[in-house]
Coordinates of C-alpha atoms and ligand atoms in Angstrom, one line a residue:
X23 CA 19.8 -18.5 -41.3
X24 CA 19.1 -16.4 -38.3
X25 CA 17.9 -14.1 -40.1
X26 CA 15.1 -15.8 -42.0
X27 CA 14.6 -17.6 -38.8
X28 CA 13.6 -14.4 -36.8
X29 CA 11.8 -13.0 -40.5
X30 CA 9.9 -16.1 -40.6
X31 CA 8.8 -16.4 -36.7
X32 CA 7.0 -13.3 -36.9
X33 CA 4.5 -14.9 -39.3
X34 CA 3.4 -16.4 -36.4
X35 CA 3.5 -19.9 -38.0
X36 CA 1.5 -19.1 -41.7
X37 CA 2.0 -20.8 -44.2
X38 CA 0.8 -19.0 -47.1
X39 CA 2.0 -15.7 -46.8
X40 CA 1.5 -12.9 -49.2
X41 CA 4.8 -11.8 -50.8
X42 CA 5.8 -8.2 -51.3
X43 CA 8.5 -6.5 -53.1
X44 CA 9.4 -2.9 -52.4
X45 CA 11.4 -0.9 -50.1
X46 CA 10.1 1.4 -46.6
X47 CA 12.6 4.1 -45.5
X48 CA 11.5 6.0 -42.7
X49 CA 12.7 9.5 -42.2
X50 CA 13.5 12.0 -39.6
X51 CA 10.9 14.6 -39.1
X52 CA 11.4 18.4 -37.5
X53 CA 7.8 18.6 -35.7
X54 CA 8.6 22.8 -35.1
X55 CA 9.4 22.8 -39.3
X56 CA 7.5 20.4 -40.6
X57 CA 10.7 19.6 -42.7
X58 CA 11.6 16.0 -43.6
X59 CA 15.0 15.2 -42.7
X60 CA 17.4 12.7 -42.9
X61 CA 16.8 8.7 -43.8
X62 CA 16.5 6.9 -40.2
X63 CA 15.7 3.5 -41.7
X64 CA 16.0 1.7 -44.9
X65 CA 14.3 -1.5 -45.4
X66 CA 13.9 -3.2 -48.7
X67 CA 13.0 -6.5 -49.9
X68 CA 16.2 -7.6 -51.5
X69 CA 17.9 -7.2 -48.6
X70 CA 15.4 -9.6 -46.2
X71 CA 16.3 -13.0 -45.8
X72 CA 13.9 -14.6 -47.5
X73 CA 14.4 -12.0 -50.5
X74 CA 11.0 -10.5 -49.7
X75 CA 8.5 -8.9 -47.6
X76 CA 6.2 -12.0 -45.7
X77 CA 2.5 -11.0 -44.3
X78 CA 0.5 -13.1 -43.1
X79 CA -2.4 -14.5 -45.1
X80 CA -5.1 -14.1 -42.4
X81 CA -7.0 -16.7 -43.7
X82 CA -9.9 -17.8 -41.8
X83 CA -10.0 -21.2 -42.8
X84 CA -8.0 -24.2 -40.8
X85 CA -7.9 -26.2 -43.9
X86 CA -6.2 -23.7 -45.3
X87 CA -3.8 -21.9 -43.1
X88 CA -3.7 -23.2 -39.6
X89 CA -1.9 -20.8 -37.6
X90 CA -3.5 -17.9 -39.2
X91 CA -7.3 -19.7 -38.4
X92 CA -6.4 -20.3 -35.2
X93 CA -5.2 -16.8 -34.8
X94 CA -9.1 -15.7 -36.2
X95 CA -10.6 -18.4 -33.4
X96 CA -8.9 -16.6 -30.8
X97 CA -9.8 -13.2 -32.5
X98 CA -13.7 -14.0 -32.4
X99 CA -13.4 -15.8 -29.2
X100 CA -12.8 -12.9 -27.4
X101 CA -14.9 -11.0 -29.6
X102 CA -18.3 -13.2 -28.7
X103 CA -17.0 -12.8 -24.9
X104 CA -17.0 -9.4 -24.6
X105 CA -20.6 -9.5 -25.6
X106 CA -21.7 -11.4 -23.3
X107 CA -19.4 -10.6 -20.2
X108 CA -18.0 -7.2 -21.0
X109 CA -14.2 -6.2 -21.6
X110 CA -12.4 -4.7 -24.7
X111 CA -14.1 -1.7 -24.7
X112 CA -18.2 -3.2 -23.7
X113 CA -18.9 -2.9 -20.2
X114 CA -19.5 -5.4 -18.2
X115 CA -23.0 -5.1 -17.3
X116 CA -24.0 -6.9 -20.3
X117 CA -24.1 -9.8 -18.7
X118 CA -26.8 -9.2 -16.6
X119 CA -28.8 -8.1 -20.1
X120 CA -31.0 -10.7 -21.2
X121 CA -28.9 -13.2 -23.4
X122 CA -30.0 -16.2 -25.9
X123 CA -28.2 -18.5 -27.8
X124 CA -30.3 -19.8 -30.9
X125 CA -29.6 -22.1 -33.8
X126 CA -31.4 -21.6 -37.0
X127 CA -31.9 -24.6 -38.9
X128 CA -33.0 -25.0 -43.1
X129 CA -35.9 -27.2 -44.0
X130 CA -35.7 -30.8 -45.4
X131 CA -35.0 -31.2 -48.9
X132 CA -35.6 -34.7 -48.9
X133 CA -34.9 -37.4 -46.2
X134 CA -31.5 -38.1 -45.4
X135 CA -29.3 -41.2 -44.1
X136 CA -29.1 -39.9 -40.2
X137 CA -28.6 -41.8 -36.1
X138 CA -32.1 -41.5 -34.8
X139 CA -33.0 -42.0 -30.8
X140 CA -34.9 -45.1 -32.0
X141 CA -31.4 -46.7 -33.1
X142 CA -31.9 -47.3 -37.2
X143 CA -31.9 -45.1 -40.0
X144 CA -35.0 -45.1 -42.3
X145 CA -32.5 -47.8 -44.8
X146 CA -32.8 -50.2 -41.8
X147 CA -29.0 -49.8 -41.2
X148 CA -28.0 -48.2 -37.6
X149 CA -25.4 -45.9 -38.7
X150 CA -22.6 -45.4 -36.5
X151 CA -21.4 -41.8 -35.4
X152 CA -18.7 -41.5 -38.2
X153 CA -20.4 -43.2 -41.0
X154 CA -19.4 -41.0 -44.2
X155 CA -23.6 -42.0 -45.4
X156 CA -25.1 -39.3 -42.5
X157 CA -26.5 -36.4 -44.0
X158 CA -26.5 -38.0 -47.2
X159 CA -30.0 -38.5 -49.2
X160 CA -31.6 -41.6 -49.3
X161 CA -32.7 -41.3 -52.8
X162 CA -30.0 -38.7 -54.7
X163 CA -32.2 -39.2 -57.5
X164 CA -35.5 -37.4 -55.7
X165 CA -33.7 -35.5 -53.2
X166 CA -34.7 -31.8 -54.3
X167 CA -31.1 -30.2 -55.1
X168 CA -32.3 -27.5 -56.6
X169 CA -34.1 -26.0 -53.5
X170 CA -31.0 -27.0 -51.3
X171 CA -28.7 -25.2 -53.1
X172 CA -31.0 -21.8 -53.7
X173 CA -32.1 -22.4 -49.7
X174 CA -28.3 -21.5 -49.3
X175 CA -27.9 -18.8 -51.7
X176 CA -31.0 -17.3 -49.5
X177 CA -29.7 -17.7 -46.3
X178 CA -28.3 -14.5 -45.7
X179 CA -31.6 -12.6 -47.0
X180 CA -34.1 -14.7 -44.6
X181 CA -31.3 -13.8 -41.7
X182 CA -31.8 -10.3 -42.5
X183 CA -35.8 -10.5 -42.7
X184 CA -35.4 -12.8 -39.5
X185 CA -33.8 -9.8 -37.5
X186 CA -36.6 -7.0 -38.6
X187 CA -39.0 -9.4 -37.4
X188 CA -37.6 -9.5 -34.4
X189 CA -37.6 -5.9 -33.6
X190 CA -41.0 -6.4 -34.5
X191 CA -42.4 -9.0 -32.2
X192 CA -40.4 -7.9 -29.2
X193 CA -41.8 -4.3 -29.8
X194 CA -45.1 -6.1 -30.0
X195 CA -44.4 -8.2 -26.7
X196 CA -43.2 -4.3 -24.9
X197 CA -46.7 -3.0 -26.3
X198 CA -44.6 -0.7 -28.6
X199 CA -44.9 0.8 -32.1
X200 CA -41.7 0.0 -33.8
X201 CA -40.6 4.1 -34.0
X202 CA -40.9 3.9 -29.9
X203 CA -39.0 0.5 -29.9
X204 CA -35.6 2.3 -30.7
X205 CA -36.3 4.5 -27.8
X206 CA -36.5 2.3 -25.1
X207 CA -34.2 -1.0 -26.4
X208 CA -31.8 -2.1 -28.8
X209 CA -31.3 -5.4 -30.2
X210 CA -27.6 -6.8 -30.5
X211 CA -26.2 -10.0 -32.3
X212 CA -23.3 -12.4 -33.4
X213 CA -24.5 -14.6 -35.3
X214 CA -22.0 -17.6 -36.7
X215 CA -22.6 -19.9 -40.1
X216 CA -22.0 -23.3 -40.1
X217 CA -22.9 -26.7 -42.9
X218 CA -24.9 -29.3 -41.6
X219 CA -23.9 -33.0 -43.1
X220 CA -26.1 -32.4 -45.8
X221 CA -25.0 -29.5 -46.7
X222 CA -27.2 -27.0 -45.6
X223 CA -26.2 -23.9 -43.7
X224 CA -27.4 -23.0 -40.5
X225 CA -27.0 -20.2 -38.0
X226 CA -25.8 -20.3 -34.4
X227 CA -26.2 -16.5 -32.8
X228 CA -26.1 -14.8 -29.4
X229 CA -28.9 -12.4 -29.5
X230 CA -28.7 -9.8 -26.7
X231 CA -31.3 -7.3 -25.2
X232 CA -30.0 -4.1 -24.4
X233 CA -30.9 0.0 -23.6
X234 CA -31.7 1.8 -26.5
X235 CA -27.7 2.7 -26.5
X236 CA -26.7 -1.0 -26.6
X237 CA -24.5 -3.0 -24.6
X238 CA -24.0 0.6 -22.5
X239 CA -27.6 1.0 -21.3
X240 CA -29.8 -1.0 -19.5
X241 CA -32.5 -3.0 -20.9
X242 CA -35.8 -1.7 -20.1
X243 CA -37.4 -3.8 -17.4
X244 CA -40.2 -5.7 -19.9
X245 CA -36.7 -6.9 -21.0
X246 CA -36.9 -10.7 -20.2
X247 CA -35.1 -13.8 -21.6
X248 CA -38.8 -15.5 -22.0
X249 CA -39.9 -12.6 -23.9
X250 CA -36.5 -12.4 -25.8
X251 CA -36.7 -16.2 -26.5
X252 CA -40.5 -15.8 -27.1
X253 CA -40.5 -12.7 -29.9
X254 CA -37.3 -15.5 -31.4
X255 CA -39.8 -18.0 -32.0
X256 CA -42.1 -16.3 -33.5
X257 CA -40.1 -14.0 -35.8
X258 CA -38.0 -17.1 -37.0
X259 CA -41.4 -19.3 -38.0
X260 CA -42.3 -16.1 -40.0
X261 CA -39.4 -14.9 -41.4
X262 CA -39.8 -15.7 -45.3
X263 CA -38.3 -14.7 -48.3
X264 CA -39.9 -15.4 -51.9
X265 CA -36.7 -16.7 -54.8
X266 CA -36.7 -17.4 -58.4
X267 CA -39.1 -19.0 -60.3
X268 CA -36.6 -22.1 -61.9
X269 CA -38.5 -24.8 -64.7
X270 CA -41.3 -23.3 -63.5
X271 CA -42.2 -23.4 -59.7
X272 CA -41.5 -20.8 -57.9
X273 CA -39.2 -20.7 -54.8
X274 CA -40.2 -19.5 -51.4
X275 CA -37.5 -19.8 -48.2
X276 CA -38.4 -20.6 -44.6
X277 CA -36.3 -21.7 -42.0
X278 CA -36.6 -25.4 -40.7
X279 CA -38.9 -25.9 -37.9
X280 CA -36.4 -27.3 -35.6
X281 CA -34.9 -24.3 -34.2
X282 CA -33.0 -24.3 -30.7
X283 CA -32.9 -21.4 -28.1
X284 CA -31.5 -21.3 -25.0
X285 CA -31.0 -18.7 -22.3
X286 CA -27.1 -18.1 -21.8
X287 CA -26.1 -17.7 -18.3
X288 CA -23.1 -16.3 -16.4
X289 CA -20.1 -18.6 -15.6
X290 CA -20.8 -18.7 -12.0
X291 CA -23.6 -20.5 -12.9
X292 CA -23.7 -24.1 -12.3
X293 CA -26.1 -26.8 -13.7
X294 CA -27.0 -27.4 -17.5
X295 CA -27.7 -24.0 -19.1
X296 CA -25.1 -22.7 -21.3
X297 CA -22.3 -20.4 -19.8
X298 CA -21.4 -17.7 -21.8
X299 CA -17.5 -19.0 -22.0
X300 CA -19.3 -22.3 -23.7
X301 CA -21.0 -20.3 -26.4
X302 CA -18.0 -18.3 -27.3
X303 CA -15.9 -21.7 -27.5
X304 CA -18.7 -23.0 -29.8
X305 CA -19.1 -19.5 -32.2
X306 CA -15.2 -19.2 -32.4
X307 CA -14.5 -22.9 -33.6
X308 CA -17.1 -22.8 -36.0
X309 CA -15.9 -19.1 -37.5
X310 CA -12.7 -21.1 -38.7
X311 CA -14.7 -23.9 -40.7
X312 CA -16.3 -23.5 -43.9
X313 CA -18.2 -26.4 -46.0
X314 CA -15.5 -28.4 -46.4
X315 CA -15.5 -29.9 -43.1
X316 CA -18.5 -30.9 -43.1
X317 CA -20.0 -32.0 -45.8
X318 CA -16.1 -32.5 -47.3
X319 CA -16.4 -30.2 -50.2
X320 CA -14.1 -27.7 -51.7
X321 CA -11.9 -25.0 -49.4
X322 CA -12.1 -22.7 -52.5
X323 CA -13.6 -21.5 -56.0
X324 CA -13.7 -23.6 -58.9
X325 CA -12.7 -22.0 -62.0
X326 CA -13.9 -25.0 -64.0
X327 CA -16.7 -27.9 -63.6
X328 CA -13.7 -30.2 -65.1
X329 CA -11.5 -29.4 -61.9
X330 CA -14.1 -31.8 -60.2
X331 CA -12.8 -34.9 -61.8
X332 CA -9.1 -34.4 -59.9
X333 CA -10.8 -33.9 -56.6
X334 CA -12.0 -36.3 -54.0
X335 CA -15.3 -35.9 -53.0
X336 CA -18.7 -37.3 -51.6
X337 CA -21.4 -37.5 -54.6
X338 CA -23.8 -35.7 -52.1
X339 CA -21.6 -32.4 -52.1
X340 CA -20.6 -33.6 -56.0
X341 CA -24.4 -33.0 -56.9
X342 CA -24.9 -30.1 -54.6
X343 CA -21.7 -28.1 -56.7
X344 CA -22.9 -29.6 -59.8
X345 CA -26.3 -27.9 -59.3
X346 CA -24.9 -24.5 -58.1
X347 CA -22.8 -24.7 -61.2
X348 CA -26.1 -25.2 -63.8
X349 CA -28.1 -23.1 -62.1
X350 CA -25.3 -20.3 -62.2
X351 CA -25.3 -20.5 -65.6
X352 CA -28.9 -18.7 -65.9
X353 CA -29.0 -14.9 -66.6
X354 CA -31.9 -14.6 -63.6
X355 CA -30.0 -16.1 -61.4
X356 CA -26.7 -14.2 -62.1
X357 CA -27.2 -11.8 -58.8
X358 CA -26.7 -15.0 -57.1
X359 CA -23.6 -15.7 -58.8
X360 CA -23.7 -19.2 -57.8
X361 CA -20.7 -20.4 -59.8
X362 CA -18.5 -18.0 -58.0
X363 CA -19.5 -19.9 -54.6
X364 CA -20.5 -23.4 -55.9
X365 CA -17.4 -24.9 -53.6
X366 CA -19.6 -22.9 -50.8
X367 CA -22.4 -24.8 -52.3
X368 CA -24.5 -21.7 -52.8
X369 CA -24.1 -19.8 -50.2
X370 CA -22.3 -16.4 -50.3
X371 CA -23.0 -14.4 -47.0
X372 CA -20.2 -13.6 -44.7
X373 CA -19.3 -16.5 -42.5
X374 CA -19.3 -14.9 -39.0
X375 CA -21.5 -11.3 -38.8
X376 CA -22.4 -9.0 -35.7
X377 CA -24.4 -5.4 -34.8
X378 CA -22.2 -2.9 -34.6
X379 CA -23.2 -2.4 -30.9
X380 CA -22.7 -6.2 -30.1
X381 CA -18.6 -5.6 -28.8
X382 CA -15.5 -5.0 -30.2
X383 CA -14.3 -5.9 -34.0
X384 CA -12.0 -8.1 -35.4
X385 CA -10.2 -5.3 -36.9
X386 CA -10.1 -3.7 -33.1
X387 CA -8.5 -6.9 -31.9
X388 CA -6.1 -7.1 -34.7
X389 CA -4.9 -3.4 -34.1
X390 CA -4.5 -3.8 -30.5
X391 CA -2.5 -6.9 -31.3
X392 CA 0.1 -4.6 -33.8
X393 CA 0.1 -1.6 -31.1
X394 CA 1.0 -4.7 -28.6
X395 CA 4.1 -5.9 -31.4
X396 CA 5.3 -2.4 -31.7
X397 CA 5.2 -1.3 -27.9
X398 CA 7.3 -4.2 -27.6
X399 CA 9.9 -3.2 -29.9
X400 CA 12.5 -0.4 -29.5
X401 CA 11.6 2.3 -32.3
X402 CA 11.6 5.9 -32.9
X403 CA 8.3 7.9 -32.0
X404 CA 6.1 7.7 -35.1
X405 CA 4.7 11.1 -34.8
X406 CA 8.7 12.1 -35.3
X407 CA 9.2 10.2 -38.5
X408 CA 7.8 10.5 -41.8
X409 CA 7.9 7.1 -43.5
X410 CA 7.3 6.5 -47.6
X411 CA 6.8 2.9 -48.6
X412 CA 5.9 0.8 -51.7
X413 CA 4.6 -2.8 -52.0
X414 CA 3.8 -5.0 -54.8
X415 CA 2.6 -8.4 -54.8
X416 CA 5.1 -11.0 -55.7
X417 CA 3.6 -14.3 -54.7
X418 CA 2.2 -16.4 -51.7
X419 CA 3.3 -19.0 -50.2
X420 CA 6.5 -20.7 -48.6
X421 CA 10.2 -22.1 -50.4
X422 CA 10.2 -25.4 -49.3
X423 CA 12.8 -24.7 -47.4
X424 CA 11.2 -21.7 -45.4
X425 CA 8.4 -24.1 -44.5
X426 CA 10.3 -26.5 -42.8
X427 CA 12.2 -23.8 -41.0
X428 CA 8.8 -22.7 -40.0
X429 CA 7.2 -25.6 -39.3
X430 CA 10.6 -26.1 -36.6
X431 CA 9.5 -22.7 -34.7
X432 CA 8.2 -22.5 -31.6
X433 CA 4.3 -20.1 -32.0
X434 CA 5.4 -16.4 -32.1
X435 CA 5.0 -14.3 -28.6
X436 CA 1.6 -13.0 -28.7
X437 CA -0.4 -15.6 -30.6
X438 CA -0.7 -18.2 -27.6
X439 CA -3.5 -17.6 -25.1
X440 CA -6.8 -18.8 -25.2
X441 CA -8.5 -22.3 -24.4
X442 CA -9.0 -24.7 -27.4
X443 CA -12.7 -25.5 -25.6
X444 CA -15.0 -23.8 -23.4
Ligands
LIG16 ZN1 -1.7 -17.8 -42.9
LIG17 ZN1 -29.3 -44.8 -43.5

């Protein structure tokens, strides 16, 4: 028992850990010879309490692995704040670099059941906050599925024309050709994906004006939050990226004219702009959501359209993974691969994405985090041993008995820490 006990706390509270079978033994190594010596350390599954290897599963996703997506919030929380206040390897002079935070919206599809300032919705009902109807068409029947679900499919390719038109206008704003651009500034981001009630992605990202190093440099001295915000406005009412033609008409994919951007400011700041701490707060919970949450759809792939009748779900994201599903059946439409991410109702871009130069990465954190486990943890110097191992995959998940004794431990050292809001 105290055994699995101490195996099982250092899963950090996971609940669907990958299971391994194998065997590591760890060997004595003569540095001056090179010759491997004797065995220091043996460890093989059979012999661990719970009769195998446990990693954690590392999924992003609350609904499907708490600890593990709350372990990812924390991750891109500090990620986003190094960004925009330095630390972990950006220096802190980013924060005095021009700074936005900007939502990206997708265009109507049809007009939806929603809480407007004027009190009533257009059914002549005022909805209250939590009605299950917002987001939800009026009309399903002339609501225009098909362009909701390929909007989403597109997302990711009208992000990507987005961000070379922003290079554009802002070299435009500096009085630049675009070759000089790269000489005199960079343009970092984090950008963040999130569903809307109806189903429709949209983007929240920190866009950040730096030297032509990045975060390292200085931004020229043109380099202003108007202009930044400016170039945003115009690159994102531009940005467009022509899709299939499907029974006939031919798709083209904008971004929704409601599009938000603010100028982030420090933390010593006080009054109503954002504070970098609040956008980081806001990025990070929204890295651990996916569609279900929102529109209450599925947390992962369907294999089959029948699966659908043993699930619970709104008609609205019923029809939206009904259309993904027919329209993934179409050979044109394959590089899309819609059924694949019909539970993602379309789309299939990465949920949380940055510029290499924008700070540290996820896999940076997550290394530091081991290095931090093994410093604290009597061993033999590495560079002294010589280690073989093999793994293979047994299963995932918990005995029922493991997951109550998990669910009785206290978090693991080293995955407590940062604030649940900004
Ligand atoms: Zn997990
Ligand atoms: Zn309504």
């Amino acid at each position: 028992m105290p055994a699995l006990l101490r195996q099982l706390s250092g899963l950090g509270g996971c609940i669907h850990p990958i299971r391994l079978d194998g065997h590591r033994i760890e060997y004595a190594l003569d540095t001056a010879t090179g010759e491997i010596g004797a065995a220091l350390r043996h460890m093989a599954s059979e012999s661990m309490a719970a009769g195998h290897l446990l990693v954690r599963c590392n999924n992003r996703r609350t609904t499907r692995c708490p600890a593990c997506a709350e372990t990812y919030r924390r991750d891109t929380f500090h990620l986003i704040t190094a960004g925009l206040r330095g630390g972990k390897g950006t220096p802190e002079d980013v924060a005095h670099h021009p700074r936005v935070f900007a939502t990206f919206t997708a265009p109507g599809f049809g007009p939806v059941h929603n809480r407007p300032d004027s009190g009533r919705c257009r059914c002549g009902t005022a909805h209250p906050a939590d009605s299950p109807e917002l987001g939800t068409p009026l009309d399903p029947d002339t609501y225009d599925y098909e362009a909701a679900v390929l909007w989403n499919a597109h997302a990711g390719a009208l992000w990507r024309r987005f961000t070379i038109y922003l290079r554009r206008e802002i070299a435009k704003r500096a009085g630049l050709s675009q070759r000089a651009f790269r000489q005199h500034a960079r343009v970092s981001f984090a950008k963040v994906a999130e569903y809307q009630r109806r189903g429709a992605v949209h983007f929240h990202a920190v866009i950040r004006l730096d030297g032509p190093d990045g975060g390292s440099t200085p931004p020229p001295a043109w380099a202003t939050a108007d202009l930044l915000t400016d170039a945003i406005r115009a690159a994102a009412s531009t940005a467009r990226v022509t899709g299939p033609t499907v029974h006939g008409r031919t798709h083209t994919f904008t971004f929704g004219r409601q599009l938000d951007v603010r100028t982030i400011r420090g933390n010593d700041f006080r009054g109503s702009e954002l504070t970098d701490r609040a956008v980081a707060a806001y990025i990070a919970k929204y890295a651990t959501k996916g569609a279900e949450t929102a529109t209450g759809t599925l947390d992962r792939p369907l294999r089959f359209l029948a699966e659908l009748a043993h699930v619970q779900l709104s008609g609205h994201a019923e029809r939206m993974i009904r259309t993904a599903w027919t329209l993934g059946a179409r050979k044109d439409l394959e590089h899309l691969r819609l059924r694949a991410w019909a539970h993602m109702l379309g789309f299939r871009g990465h949920f949380s994405t940055k510029t290499r130069r924008y700070s540290t990465t996820l896999g940076a954190l997550r290394d530091a985090r081991a290095e931090y486990r093994r410093a604290q943890a009597p061993q033999t110097p590495e560079e002294t041993t010589y280690v073989l191992s093999h793994w293979v995959f047994a299963g995932t998940g918990l005995t029922l008995a493991e997951a109550w004794l998990t669910a009785s431990l206290e978090p693991a050292p080293g995955t407590e820490g940062e604030p649940t809001h900004g």
